[in-house]
XYZ file of C-alpha atoms in Angstrom:
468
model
C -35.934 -26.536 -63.641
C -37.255 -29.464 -61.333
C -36.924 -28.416 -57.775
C -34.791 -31.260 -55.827
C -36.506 -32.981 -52.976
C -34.764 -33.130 -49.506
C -33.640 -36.246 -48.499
C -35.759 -37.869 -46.267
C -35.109 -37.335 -42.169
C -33.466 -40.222 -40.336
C -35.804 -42.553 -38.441
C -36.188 -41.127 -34.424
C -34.668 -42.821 -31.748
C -36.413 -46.216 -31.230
C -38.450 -46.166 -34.901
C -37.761 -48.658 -37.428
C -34.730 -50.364 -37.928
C -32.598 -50.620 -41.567
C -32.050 -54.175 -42.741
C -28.175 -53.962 -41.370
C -29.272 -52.920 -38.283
C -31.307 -55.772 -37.982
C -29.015 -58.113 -38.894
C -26.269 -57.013 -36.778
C -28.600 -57.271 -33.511
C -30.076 -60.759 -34.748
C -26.120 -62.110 -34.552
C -25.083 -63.558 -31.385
C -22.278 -62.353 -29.812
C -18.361 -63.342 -30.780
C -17.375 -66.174 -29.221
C -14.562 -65.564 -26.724
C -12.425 -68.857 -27.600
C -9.917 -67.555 -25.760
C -10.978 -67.654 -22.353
C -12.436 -71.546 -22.919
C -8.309 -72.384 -23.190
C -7.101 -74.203 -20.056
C -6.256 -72.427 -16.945
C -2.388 -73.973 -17.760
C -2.193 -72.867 -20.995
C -3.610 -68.974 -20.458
C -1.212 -69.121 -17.386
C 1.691 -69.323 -19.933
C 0.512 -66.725 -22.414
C -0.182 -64.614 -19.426
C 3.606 -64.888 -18.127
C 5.349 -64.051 -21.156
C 3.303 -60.248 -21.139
C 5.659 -57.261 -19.458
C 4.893 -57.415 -15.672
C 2.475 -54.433 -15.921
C 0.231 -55.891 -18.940
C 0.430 -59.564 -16.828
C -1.060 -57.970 -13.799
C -3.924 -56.069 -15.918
C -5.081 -59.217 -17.365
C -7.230 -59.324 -13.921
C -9.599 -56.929 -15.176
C -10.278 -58.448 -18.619
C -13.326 -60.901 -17.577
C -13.990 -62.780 -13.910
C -12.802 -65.692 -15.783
C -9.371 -64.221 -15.696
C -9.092 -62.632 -12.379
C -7.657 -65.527 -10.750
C -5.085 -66.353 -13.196
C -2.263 -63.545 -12.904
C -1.887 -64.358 -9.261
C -1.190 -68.032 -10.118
C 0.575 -67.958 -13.692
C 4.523 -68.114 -13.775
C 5.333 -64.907 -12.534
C 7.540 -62.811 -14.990
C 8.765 -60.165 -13.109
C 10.596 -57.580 -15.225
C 11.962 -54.301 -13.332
C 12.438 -52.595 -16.769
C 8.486 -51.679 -16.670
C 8.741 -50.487 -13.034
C 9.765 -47.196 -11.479
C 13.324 -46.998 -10.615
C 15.350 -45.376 -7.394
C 14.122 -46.659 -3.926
C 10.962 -47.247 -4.375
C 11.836 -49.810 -7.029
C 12.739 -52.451 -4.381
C 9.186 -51.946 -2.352
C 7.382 -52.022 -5.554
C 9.209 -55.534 -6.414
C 8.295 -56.758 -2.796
C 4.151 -56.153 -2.901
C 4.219 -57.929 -6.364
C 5.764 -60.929 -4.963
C 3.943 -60.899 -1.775
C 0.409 -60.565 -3.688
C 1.380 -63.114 -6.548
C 0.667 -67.048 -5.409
C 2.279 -68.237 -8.347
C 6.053 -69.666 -8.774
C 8.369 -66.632 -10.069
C 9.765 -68.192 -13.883
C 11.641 -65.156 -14.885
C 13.163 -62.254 -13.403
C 14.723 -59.098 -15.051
C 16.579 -56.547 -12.552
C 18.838 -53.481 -13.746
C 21.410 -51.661 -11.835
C 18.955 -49.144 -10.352
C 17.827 -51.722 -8.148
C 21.525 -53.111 -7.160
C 21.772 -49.261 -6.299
C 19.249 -50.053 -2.912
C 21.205 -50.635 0.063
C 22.459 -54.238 0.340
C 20.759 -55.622 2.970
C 17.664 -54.670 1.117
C 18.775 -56.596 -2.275
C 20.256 -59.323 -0.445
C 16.327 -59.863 1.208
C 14.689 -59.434 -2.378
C 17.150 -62.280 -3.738
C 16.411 -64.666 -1.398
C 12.613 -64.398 -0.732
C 11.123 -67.870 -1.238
C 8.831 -67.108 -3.869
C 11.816 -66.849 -6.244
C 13.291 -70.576 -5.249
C 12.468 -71.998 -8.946
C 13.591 -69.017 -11.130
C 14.429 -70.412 -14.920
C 15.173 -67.082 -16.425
C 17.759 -64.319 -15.585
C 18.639 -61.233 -16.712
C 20.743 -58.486 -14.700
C 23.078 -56.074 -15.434
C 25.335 -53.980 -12.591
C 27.057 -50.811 -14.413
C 30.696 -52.360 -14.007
C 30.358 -53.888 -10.784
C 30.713 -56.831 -9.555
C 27.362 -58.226 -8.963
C 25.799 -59.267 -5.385
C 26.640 -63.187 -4.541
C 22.965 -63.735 -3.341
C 22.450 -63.594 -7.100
C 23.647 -66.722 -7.617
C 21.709 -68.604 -5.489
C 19.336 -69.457 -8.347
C 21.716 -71.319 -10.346
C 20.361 -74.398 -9.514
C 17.374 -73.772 -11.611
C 17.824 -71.337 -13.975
C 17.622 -72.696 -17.999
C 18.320 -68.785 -19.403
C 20.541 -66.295 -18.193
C 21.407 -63.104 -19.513
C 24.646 -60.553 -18.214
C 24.885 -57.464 -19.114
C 27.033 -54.308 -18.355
C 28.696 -55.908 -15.386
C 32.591 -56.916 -14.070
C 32.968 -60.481 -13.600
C 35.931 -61.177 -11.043
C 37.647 -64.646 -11.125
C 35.980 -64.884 -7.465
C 32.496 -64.334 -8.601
C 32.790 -67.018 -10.697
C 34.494 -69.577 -8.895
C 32.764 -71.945 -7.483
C 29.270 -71.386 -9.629
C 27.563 -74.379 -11.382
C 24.475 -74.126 -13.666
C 23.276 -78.219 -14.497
C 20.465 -77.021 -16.123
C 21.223 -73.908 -18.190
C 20.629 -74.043 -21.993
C 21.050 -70.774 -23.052
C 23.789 -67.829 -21.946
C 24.478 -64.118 -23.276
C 26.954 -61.754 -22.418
C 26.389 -58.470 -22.974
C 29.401 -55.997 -22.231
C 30.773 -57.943 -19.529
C 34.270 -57.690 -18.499
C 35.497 -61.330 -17.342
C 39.088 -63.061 -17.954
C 39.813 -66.211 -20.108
C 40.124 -68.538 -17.681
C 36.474 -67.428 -15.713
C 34.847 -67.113 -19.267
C 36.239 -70.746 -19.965
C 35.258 -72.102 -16.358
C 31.485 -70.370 -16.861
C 31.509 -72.126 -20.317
C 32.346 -75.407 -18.556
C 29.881 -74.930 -15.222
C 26.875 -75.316 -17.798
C 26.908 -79.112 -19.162
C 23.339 -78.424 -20.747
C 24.240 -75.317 -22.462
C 22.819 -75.376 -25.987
C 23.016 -71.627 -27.090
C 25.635 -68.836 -26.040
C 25.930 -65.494 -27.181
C 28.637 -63.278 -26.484
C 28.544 -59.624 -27.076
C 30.785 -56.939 -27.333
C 32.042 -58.286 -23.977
C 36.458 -58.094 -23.135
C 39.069 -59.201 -20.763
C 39.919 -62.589 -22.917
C 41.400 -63.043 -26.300
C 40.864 -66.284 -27.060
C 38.133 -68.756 -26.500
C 38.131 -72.690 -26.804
C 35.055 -74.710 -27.410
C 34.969 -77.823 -25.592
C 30.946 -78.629 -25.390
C 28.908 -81.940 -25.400
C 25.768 -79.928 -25.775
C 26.058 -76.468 -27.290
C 24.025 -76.098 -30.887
C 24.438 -72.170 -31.351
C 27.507 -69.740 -30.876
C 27.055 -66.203 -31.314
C 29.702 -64.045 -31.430
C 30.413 -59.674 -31.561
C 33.648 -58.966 -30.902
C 33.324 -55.131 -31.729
C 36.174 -53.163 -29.821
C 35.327 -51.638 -26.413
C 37.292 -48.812 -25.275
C 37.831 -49.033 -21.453
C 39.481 -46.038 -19.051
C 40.267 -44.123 -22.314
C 41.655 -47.213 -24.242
C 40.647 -50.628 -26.306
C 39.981 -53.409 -23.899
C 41.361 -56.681 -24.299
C 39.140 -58.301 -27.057
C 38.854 -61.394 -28.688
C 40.900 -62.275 -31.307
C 40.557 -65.901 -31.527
C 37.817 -68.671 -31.437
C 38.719 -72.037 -31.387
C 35.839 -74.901 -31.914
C 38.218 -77.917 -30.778
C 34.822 -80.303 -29.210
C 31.528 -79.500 -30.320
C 29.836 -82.742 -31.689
C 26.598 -80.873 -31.545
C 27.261 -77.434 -32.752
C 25.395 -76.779 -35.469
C 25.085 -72.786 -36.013
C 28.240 -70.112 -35.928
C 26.616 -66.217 -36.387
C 29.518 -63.802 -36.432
C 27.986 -60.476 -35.659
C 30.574 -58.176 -36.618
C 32.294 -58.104 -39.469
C 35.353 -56.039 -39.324
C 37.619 -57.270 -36.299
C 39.587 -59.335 -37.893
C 39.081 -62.483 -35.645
C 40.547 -66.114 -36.629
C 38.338 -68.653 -36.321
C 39.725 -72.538 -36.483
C 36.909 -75.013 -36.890
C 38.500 -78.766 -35.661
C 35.446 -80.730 -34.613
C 32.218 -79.612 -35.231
C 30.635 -82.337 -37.871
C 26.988 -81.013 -37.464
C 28.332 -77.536 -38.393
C 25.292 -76.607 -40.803
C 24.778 -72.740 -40.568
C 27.449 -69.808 -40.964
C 26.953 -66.275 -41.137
C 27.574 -63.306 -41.639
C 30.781 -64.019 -43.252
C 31.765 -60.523 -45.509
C 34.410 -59.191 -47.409
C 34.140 -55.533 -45.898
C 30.572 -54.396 -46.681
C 31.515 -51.478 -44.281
C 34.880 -50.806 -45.984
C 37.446 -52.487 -43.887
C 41.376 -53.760 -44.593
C 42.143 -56.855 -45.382
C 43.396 -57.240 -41.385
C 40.140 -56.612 -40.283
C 38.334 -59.547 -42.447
C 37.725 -62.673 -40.219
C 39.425 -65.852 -41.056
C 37.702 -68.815 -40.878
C 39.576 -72.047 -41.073
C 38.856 -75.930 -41.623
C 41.276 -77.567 -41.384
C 43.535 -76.303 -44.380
C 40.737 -75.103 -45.773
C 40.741 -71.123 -45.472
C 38.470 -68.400 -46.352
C 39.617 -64.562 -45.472
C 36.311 -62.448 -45.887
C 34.526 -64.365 -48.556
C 37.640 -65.105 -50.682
C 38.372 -69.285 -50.404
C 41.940 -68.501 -49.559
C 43.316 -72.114 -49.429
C 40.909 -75.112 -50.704
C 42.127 -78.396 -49.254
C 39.421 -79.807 -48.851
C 35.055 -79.221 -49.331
C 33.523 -78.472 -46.130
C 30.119 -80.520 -46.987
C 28.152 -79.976 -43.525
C 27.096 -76.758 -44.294
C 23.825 -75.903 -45.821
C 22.702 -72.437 -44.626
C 24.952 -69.525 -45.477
C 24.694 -65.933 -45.250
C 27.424 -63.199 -46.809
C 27.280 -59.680 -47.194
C 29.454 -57.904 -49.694
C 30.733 -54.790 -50.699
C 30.268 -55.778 -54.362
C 27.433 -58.169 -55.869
C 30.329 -61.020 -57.710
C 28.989 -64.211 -59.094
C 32.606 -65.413 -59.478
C 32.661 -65.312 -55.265
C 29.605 -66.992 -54.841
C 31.263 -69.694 -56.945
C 34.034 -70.272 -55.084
C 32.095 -70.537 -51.837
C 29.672 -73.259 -53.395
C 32.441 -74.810 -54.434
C 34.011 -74.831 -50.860
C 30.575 -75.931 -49.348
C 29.020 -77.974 -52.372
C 25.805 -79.041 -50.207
C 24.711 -75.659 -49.522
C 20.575 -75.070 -49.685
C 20.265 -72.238 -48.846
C 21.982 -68.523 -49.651
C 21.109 -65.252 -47.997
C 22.728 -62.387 -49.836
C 23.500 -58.527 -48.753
C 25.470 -56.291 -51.464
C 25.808 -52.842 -50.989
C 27.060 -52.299 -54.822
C 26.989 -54.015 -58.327
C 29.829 -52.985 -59.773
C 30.886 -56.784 -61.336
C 29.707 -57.488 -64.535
C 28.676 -60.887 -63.265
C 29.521 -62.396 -67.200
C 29.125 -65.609 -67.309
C 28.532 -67.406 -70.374
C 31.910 -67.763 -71.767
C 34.317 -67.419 -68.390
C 32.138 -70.141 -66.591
C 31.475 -72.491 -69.706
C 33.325 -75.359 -68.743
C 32.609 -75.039 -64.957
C 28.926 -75.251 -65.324
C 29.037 -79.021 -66.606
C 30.584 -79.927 -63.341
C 29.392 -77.440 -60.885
C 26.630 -79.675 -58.983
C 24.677 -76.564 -57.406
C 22.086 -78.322 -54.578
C 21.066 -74.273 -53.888
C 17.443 -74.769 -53.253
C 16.450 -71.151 -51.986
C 18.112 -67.609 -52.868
C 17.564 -64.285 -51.211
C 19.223 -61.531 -52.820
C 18.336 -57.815 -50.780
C 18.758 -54.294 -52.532
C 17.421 -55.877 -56.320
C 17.180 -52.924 -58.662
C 16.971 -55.108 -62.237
C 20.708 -53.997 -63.151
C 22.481 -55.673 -65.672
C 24.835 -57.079 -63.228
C 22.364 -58.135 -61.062
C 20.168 -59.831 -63.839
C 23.573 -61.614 -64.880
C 24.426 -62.899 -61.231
C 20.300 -64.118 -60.744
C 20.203 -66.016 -64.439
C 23.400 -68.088 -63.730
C 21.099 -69.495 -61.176
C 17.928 -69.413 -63.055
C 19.578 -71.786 -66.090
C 21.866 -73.813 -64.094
C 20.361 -74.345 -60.395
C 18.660 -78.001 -61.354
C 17.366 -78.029 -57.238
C 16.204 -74.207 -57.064
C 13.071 -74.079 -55.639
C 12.189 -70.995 -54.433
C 14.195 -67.519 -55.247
C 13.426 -63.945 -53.756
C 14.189 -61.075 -54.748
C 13.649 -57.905 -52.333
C 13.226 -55.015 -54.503
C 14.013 -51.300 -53.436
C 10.062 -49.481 -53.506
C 11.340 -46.772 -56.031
C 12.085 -49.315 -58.636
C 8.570 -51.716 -57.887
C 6.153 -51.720 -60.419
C 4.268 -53.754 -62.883
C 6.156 -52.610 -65.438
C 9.075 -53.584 -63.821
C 8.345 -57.054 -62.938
C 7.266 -57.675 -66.153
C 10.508 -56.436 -67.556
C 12.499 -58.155 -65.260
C 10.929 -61.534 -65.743
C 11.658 -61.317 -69.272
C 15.183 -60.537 -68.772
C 16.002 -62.780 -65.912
C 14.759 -65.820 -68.819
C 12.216 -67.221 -66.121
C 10.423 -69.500 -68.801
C 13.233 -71.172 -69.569
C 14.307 -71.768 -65.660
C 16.067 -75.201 -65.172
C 14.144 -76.207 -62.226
C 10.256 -76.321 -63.437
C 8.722 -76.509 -60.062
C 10.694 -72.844 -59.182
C 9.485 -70.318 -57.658
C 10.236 -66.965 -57.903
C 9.098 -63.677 -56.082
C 9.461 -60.045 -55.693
C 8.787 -58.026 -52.751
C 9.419 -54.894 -51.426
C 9.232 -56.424 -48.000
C 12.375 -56.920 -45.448
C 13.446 -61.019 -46.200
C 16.586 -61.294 -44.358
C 17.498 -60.712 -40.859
C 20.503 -58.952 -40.774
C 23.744 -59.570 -37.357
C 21.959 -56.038 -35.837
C 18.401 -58.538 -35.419
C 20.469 -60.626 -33.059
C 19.873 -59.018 -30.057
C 19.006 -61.690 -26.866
C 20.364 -65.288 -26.487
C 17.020 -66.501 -27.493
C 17.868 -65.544 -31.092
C 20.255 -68.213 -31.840
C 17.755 -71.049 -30.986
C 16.175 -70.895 -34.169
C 16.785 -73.763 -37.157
C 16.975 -71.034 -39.622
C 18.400 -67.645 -38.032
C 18.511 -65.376 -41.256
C 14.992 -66.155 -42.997
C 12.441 -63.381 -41.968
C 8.404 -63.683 -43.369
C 7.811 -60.754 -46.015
């Protein structure tokens, strides 16, 4: 038996280099392209960073030492430590900061201070040209000296706070674009007036907020309305919620997210001809009675859940749509392309299959007339049932404008074996529309009402497409 050599040692410290080694030290340095950006433009990165990471940016390179004291300051207490020595902590970061203060975050902790001492934070100078707000007071009415920014301020956000018809009187926002409510308490006729003190608002989201029942839109400007009108109990009962939205003015309005499904809110749609994107209209994906379906109304035309109630007339401004159902049904779908006939897009949710989705015969003589302008489907929980490969081929042999179609796949069930399978079955060489695409992923495609969750959500062309 041939006795096996030992491996040879490792060159010493300082001996000759491998090849790699060699290679790697010949290479200059990576280029930091970063740092070569404008003083302007890494100001503006820097400021949208927590407070915290902002400041630390000063210890990065000398080329960025200077830049945290004069970037837009974005001054979030959530990153901060809380009790007292929350509002000295607040005061030495605006004292050593040169910059203009663009957004400001403050929680109740901090309204907790002594008044005098908030009052003194609110109005330091460094904070005259604030454009974003967020605050939120536990229930109470928040301090006036809060206010004093309205001028200014393009976003605010309110959140767990009581809004009494006096704090509201008298308050004006010209430049505000974008609002959110976030369990505030506030009567119809202040939530109307607050609506109406912001002639540049373009996005408003109100959540799980009470004290009103009905709200009219009456807006020259606003694009995006979100709405969750989820009951909130209040001293050991339901608050007053909404049970009514009425769009009588909104000539720009062109996005209507309903964010929970099961309170049974009415919704009449009057004026609103640049209406293009609804959602998440259901028919009780979380089990609910008929009473607890929403109602949406144009004109005569009604739909209770996702049933087309009362077809008067096709609502042809809408192009984006997204459901979720208890029950995958092709014969629903139908109905609502028929009620919006220049739909593009359809974002589906179905908890359960249970339709046979048969087609062939029932649906003969519709398909010659049906013009279907779908151009992209998302369908979410796709396991290759029969029902499901019955409700995708109707659209695979009779959407002429399909051009892309994605199908997100539960892991368990993803495979090559399985795609292979289910492009034979779903008849994808014999699709309609030649130029189609067609994918599966395991990857999360749609964003869902719970992906909502700031004001800044709703300013988006497309608010239910998410990148797998």
């Amino acid at each position: 038996m041939r006795r096996r050599e030992p491996p040879p040692p490792l060159p010493a410290a300082g001996g000759p280099m491998t090849r790699r080694r060699k290679l790697a030290e010949s290479e200059p340095p990576a280029e930091d392209t970063i740092s070569d950006l404008p003083d302007a433009v890494l100001g503006e990165i820097i400021s949208l960073l927590p407070t915290k990471d902002g400041a630390r940016t000063q210890i990065l390179a000398s080329r960025w030492r200077h830049l945290w004291r004069s970037a837009p300051l974005n001054l979030d207490c959530r990153g901060l430590n809380h009790g007292d020595e929350l509002a000295g902590a607040l005061s030495r970061i605006i004292s050593s900061h040169q910059g203009p203060c663009r957004r400001l975050c403050i929680h109740a902790d901090l309204l907790d201070a002594p008044s005098t001492t908030v009052d003194s934070l609110l109005r330091s100078d460094a904070l005259g040209n604030l454009q974003e707000l967020e605050f939120s007071c536990f229930e109470r009415p928040p301090p006036a000296s809060i206010f004093r920014f309205s001028p200014t301020l393009r976003v605010v956000t309110i959140g767990c706070s009581n809004l009494p018809d006096s704090t509201v009187q008298g308050i004006h926002f010209p430049l505000l674009q974008q609002l959110g409510l976030e369990f505030v308490c506030i009567s119809e006729c202040s939530l109307h007036s607050l609506i109406a003190s912001c002639p540049a608002l373009e996005s408003l989201l109100i959540h799980r907020s009470f004290g009103f029942a009905c709200i009219q839109i009456n807006s020259l400007s606003l694009k995006s309305v979100g709405l969750d009108s989820y009951a909130v109990w209040e001293n050991n009962k339901v608050a007053l919620q909404l049970q009514e939205l009425i769009i009588n003015n909104a000539p720009c309005l062109e996005r209507l997210l309903l964010l929970h499904q099961e309170t049974g809110l009415h919704i009449s749609v009057i004026a609103a001809p640049k209406l293009e994107t609804i959602g998440f209209l259901s028919d009780g994906y979380y089990e609910c009675s008929q009473d607890h379906l929403y109602r949406l109304a144009f004109g005569s035309t009604v739909i209770l859940g996702l049933h087309v109630d009362n077809l008067e007339m096709a609502v042809c401004t809408v192009k984006i749509l997204a459901i979720q159902m208890k029950a995958l049904c092709l014969d629903t779908v139908i109905d609502l392309l028929t009620c919006f006939p220049c739909l593009e897009k359809l974002y589906i949710r179905a908890r359960t299959s249970e339709s046979s989705n048969l087609w062939r015969r029932k649906h003969r003589n519709l398909i010659n007339c049906l013009d279907i302008r779908l151009k992209t489907i998302v369908l979410k929980s796709y396991r290759g049932i029969k029902s499901q490969v019955n409700f995708v081929t109707f659209f695979v042999l009779n959407a002429r404008m399909l051009e892309s179609m994605t199908l997100q796949v539960e892991t368990s069930y993803y495979n090559e074996e399985f795609l292979v399978e289910q492009r034979r079955k779903l008849q994808l060489q014999d699709r309609v529309s030649r130029g189609a695409q067609f994918h599966f992923t395991t990857g999360i495609c749609i964003r869902t009402n719970w992906d909502i969750k700031h004001v800044r959500d709703l300013d988006v062309v497309d608010p239910f497409v998410r990148r797998c």
